[in-house]
Tab-separated table of C-alpha atoms in Angstrom:
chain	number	residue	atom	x	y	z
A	1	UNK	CA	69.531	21.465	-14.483
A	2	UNK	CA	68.732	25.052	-16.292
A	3	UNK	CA	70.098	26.121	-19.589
A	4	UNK	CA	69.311	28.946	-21.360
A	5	UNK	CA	70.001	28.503	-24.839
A	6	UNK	CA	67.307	26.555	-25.578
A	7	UNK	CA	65.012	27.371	-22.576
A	8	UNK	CA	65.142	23.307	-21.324
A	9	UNK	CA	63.701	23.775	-17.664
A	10	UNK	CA	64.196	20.342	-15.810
A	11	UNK	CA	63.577	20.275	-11.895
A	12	UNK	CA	64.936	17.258	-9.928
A	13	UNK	CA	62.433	14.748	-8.624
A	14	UNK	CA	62.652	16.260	-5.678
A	15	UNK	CA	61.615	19.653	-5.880
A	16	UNK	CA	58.558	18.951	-7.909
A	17	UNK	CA	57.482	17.050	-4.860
A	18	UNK	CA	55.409	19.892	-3.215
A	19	UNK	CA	53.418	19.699	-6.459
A	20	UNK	CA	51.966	16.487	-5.710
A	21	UNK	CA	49.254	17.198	-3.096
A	22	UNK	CA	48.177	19.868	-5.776
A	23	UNK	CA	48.534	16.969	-8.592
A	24	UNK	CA	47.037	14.812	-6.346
A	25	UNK	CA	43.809	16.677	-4.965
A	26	UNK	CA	43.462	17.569	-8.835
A	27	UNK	CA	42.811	14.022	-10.264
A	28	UNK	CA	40.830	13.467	-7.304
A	29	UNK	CA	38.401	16.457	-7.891
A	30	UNK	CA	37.735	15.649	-11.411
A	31	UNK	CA	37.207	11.979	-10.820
A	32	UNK	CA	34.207	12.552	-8.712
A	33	UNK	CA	30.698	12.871	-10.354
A	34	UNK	CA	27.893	14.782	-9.676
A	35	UNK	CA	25.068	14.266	-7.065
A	36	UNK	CA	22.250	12.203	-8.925
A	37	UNK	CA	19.033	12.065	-7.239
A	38	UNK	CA	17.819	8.677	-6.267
A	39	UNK	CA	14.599	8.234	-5.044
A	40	UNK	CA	12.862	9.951	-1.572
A	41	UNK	CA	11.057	8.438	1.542
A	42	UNK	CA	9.185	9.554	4.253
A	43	UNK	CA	10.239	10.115	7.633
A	44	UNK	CA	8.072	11.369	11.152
A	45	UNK	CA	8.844	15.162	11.336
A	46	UNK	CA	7.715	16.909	14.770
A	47	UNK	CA	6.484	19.689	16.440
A	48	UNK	CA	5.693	21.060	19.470
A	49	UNK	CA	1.946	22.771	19.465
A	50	UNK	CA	1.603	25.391	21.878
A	51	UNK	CA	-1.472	26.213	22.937
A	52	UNK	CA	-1.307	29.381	25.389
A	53	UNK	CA	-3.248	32.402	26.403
A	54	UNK	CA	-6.546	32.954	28.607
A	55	UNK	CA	-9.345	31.893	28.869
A	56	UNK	CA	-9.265	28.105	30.776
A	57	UNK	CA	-10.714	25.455	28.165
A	58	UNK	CA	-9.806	21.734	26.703
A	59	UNK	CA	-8.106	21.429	23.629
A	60	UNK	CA	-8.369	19.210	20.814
A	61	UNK	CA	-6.232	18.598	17.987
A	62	UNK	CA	-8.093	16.820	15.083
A	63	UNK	CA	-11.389	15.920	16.878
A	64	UNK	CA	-8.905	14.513	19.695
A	65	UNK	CA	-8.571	15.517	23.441
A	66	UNK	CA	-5.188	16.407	24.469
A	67	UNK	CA	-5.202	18.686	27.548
A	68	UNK	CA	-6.169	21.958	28.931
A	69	UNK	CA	-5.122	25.580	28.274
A	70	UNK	CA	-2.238	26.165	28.226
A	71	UNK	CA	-1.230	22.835	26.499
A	72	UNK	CA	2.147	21.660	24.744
A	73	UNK	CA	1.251	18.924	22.121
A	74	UNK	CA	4.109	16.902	20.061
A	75	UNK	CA	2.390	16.902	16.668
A	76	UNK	CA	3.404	14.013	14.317
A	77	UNK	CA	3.608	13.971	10.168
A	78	UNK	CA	5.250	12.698	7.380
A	79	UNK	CA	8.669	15.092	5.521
A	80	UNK	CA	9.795	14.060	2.592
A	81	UNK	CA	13.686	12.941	2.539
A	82	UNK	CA	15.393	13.162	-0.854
A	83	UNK	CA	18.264	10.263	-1.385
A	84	UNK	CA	21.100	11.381	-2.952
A	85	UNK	CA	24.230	9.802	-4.444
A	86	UNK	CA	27.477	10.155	-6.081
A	87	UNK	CA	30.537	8.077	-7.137
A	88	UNK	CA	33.698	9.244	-5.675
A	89	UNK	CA	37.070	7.729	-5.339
A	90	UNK	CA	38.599	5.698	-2.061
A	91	UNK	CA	40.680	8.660	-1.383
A	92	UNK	CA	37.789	10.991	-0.556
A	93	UNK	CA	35.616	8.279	0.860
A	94	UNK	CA	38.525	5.974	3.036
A	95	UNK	CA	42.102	7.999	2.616
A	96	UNK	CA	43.750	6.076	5.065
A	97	UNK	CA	42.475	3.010	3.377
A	98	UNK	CA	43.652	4.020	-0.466
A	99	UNK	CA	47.089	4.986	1.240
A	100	UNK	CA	47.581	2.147	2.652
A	101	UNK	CA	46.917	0.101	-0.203
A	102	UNK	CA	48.846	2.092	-2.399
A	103	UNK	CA	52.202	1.147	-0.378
A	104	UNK	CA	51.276	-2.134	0.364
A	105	UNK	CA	51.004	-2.680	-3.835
A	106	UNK	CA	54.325	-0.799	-4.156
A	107	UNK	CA	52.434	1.559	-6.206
A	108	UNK	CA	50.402	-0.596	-8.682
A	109	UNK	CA	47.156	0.377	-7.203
A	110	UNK	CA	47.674	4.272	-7.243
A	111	UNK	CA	46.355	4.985	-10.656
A	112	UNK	CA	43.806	2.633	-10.273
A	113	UNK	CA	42.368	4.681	-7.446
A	114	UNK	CA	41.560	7.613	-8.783
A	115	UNK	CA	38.613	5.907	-10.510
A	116	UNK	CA	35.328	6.976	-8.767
A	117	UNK	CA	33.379	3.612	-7.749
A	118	UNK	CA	32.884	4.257	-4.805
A	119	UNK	CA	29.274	5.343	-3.603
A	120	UNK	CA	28.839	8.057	-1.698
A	121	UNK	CA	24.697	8.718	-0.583
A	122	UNK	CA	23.069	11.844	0.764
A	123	UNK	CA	19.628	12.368	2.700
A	124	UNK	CA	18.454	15.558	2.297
A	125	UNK	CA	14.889	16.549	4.114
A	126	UNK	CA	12.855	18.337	2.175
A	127	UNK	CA	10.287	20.828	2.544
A	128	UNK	CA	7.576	18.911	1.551
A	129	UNK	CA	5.210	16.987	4.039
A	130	UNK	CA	2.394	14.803	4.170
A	131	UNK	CA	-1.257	15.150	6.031
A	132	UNK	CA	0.158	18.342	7.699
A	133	UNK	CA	-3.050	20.506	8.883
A	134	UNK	CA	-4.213	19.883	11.797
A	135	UNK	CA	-7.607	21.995	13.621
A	136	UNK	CA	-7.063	23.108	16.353
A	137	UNK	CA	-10.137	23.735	18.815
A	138	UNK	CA	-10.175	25.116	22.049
A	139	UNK	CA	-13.524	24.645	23.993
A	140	UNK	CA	-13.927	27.278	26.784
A	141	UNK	CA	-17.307	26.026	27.925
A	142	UNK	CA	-19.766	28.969	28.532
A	143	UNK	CA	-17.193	31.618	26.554
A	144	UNK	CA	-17.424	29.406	23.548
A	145	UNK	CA	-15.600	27.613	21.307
A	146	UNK	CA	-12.650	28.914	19.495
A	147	UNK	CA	-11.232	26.911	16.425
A	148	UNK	CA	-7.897	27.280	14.040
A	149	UNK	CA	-6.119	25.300	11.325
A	150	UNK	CA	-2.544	25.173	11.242
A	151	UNK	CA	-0.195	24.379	8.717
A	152	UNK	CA	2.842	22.986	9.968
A	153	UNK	CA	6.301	22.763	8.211
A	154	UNK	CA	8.758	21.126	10.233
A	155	UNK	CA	8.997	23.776	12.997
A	156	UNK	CA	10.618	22.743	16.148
A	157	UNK	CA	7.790	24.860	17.839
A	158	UNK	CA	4.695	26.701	16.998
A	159	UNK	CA	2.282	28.687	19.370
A	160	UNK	CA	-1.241	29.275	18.764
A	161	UNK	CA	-3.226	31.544	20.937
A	162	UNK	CA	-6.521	31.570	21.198
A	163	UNK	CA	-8.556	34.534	21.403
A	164	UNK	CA	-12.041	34.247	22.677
B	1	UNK	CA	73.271	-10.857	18.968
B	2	UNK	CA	70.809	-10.591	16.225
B	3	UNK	CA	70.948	-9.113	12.564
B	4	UNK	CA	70.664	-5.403	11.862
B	5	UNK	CA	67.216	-4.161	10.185
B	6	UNK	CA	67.178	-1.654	7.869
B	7	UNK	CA	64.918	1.419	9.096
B	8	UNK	CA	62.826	0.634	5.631
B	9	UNK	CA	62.214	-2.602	5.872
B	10	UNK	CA	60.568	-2.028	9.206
B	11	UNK	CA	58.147	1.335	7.922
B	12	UNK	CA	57.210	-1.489	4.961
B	13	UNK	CA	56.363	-4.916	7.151
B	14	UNK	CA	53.875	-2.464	9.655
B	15	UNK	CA	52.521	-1.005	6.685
B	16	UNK	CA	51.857	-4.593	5.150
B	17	UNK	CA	50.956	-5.935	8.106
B	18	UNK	CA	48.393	-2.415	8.448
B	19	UNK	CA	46.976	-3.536	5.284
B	20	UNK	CA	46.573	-7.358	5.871
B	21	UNK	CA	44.462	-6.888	9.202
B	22	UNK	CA	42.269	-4.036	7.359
B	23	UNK	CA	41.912	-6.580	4.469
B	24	UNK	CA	40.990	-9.397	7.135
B	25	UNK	CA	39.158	-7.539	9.392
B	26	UNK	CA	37.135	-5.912	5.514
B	27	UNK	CA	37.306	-2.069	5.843
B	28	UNK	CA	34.332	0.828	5.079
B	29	UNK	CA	32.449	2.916	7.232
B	30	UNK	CA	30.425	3.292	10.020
B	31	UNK	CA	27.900	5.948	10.961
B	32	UNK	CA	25.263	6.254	14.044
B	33	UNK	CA	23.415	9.014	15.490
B	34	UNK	CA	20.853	8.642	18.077
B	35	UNK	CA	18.533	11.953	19.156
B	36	UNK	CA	16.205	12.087	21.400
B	37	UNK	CA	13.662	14.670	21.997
B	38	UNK	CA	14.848	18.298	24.039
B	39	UNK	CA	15.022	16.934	28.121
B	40	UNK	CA	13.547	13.400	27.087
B	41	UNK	CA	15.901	10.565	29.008
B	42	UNK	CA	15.668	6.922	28.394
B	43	UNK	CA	15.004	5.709	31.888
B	44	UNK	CA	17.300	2.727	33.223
B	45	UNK	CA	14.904	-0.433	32.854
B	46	UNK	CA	13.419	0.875	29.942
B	47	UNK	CA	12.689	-1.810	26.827
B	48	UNK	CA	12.651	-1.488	23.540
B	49	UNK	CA	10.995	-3.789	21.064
B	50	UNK	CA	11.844	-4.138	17.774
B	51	UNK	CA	8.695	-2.884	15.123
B	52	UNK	CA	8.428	-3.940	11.340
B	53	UNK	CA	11.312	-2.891	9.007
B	54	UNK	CA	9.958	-1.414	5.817
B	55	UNK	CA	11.987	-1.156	2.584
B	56	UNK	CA	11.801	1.996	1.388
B	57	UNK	CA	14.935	2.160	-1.297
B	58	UNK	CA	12.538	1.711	-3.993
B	59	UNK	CA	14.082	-1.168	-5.086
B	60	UNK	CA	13.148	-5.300	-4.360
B	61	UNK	CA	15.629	-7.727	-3.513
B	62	UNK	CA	15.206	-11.182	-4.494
B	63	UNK	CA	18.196	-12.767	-2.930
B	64	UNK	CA	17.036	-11.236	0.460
B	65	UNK	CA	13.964	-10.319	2.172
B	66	UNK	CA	15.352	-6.834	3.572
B	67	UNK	CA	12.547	-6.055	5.758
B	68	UNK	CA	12.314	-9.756	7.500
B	69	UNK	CA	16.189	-10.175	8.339
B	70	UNK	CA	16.278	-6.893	9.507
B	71	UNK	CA	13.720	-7.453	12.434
B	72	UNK	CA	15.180	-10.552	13.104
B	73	UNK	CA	18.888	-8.943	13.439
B	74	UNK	CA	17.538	-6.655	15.914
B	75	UNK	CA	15.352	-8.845	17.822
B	76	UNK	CA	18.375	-10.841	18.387
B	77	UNK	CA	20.541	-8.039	19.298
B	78	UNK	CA	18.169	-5.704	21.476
B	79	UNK	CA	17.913	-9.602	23.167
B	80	UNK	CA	21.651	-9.641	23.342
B	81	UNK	CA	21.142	-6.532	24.804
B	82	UNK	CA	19.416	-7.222	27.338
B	83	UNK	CA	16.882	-4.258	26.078
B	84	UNK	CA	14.210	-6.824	25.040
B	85	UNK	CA	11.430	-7.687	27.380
B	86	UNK	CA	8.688	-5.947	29.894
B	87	UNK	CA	10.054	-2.804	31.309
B	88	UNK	CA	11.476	-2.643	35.013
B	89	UNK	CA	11.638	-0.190	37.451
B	90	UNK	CA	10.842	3.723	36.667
B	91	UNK	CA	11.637	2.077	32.987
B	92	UNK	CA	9.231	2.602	29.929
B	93	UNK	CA	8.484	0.575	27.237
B	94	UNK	CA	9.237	1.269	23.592
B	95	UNK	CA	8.535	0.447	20.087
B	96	UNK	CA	11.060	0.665	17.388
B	97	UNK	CA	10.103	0.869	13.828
B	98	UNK	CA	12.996	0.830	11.324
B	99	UNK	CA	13.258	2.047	7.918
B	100	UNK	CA	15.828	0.579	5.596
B	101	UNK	CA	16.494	3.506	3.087
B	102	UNK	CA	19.959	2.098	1.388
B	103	UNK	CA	20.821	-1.542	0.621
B	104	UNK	CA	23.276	-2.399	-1.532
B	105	UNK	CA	24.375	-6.245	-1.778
B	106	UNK	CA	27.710	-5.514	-3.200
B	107	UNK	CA	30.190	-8.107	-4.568
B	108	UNK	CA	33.444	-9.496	-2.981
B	109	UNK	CA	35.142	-10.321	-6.044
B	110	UNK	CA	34.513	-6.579	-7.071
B	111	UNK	CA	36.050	-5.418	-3.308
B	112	UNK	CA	39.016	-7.415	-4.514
B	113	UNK	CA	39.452	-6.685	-7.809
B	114	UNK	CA	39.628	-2.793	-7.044
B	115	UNK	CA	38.650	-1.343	-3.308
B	116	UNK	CA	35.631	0.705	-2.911
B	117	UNK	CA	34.082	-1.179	-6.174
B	118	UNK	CA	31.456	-3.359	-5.268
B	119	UNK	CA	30.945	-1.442	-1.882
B	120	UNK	CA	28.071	-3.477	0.676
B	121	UNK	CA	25.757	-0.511	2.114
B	122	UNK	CA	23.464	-0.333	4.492
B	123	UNK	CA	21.723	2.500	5.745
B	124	UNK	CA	18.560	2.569	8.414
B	125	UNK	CA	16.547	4.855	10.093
B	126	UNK	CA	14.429	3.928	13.305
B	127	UNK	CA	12.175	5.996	15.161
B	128	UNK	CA	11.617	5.357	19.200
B	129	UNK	CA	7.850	5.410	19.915
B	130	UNK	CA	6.633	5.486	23.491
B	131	UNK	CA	4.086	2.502	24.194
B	132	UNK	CA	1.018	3.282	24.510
B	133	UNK	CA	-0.058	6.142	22.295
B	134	UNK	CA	3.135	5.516	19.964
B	135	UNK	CA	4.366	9.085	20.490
B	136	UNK	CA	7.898	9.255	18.761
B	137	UNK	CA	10.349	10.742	21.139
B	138	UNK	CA	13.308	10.222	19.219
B	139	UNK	CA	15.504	8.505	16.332
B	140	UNK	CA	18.189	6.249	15.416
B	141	UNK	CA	19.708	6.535	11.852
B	142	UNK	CA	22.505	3.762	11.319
B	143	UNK	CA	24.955	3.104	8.317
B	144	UNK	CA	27.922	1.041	7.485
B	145	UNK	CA	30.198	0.008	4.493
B	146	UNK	CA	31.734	-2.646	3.259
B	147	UNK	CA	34.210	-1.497	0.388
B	148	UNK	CA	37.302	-3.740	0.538
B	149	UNK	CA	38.443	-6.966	1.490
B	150	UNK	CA	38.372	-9.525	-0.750
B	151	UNK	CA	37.297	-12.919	-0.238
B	152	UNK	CA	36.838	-12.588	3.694
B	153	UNK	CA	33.845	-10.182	2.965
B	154	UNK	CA	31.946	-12.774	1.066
B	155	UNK	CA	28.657	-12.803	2.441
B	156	UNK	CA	28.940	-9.282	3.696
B	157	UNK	CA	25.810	-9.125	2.055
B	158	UNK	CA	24.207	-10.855	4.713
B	159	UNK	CA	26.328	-10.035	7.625
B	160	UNK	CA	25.529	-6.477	7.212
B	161	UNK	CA	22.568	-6.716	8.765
B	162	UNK	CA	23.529	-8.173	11.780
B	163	UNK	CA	26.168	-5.463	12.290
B	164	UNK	CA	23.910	-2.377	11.685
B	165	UNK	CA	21.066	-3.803	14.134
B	166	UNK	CA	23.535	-4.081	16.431
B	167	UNK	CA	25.367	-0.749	15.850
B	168	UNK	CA	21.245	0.528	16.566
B	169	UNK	CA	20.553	-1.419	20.210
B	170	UNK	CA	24.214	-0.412	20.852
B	171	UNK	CA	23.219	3.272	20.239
B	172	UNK	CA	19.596	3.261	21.966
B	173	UNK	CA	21.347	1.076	25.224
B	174	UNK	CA	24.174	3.815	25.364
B	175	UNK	CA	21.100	6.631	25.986
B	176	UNK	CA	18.840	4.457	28.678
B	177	UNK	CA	20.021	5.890	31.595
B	178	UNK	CA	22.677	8.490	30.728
């Protein structure tokens, strides 16, 4: 119903409707809280340790044999993983779930749910790692000995070549 | 001849009924990934054996010890399995050391009072280690929920473990020999 005179606006019921996703994804923003950190762990991060190039010779990673030239070593060491959590409501974290209960309860339950206990947890690596150098020696025999320390940061690969 | 059923009344009793099997069966979430290492395959006859669990939430639980009932979970499971034992065929053996980096008990009466409050967690990550020299050659990360349900998800608490160690042989017996 619309009148003018005093500028009373009403809408039926039924054409506010497309409002309520709006409404709803509204109280559902605001109810969530922010990421709190909660701790970290360690975790085994790896890489692959080429070791290419000329001239023929053994390789050893820490004092340690691991092959001849040219040589693909999986390196292991500890990354630091950052745990992460948040409350939320059901609706972000089980939708279906909060729907369904909210017809099955005729309704009671829907303002209920838009109060965030819900957990919600995060694991985040970070770039931070444990016992991470490792030397690198190549012994060529009669050329010599070449020798390197690398750093490694949670590359998937990382090629060292030796140059004697 | 039988009685005419409003269209309604139907939508409501499946809905009703939706919600009394989720509330029986307890609802929340699961989560798995397993990864291996680029071109590493998990030989058929391979084994896996289950290595310590270590608690690394940073908190202590006195109602449970974490670490101890997870082995045993997945000792039983990689058993149930059939991934337990001495390795057959062009099979290799492996070790698997888990991680248990969320735990959260929960409470039932919580779950009922108001879903998603009083949520069971719990989260794991396992590496797969190559025996001998323990190279890891890949990882399982597990994690389920327990956020309604009432009363039936009473010792969820418990039964959580079960259900993760097996969601992580389920995982690692799904690569062997894909």
């Amino acid at each position: 119903m619309k009148t003018s005179g005093n500028e009373t606006f009403h809408l039926p019921w039924w054409k506010k409707a497309p409002m309520l996703p709006f409404i709803i994804s509204l109280l559902v923003g605001s109810c969530s809280t922010a990421w709190q950190k909660n701790g970290s762990y360690y975790r085994t991060a790896t890489t692959r340790l080429c070791v290419g190039g000329a001239p023929p010779g053994k390789v050893y990673i820490n004092g340690r044999y691991v092959g001849d030239v040219p040589a693909m070593v999986p390196v292991e060491y500890p990354q630091e993983v950052e745990r992460k959590t948040r409350k939320a409501t059901y609706w972000e974290t089980q939708p279906g779930e909060a729907f369904l209960f909210t017809i099955a309860s005729l309704g009671i339950y829907f303002p209920f749910s838009f109060i965030p206990v819900d957990t919600v947890s995060s694991q985040e690596p970070l770039a931070s790692f444990k016992d991470n150098r490792f030397s690198v020696v190549v012994d060529a025999g009669e050329r010599g000995k070449w020798e390197k320390e690398v750093v490694l940061t949670g590359e998937e690969e990382l090629r060292v070549e030796p140059a004697l | 001849m039988g009685t005419k059923v409003h269209p309604f009344q139907k939508i409501a009793s499946m809905l009703i009924l939706g919600t009394i099997v989720a509330l029986l069966s307890g609802c929340g979430a699961a989560n798995r990934t397993a990864r291996l290492e680029d071109g590493y395959t998990l030989k058929p006859g391979s084994k896996i054996h289950a290595g310590n669990a270590t608690n690394v939430t940073g908190n202590a639980f006195e109602e449970i010890d974490v670490e101890k009932t997870f082995k045993e979970e997945l000792d039983k499971s990689l058993a149930k399995n059939g991934l337990n034992g001495a390795a057959s065929g062009d099979g290799k053996n492996f070790f698997l050391p888990c991680k248990i980096v969320e735990y959260e008990p929960g409470s039932a009466f919580k779950r009922w009072l108001l879903p998603g409050w009083g949520a069971t967690a719990l989260s794991v990550q396992c590496d797969l280690r190559e025996i001998p020299g323990e190279r890891t050659v890949g990882s399982v990360e597990a994690r389920r929920t327990v956020s309604a349900g009432g009363g039936y998800t009473i010792g969820a608490w418990k039964t959580i473990f079960t259900t993760v160690a097996e969601d992580v042989s389920a995982e690692i017996g799904f690569k062997i020999g894909k």
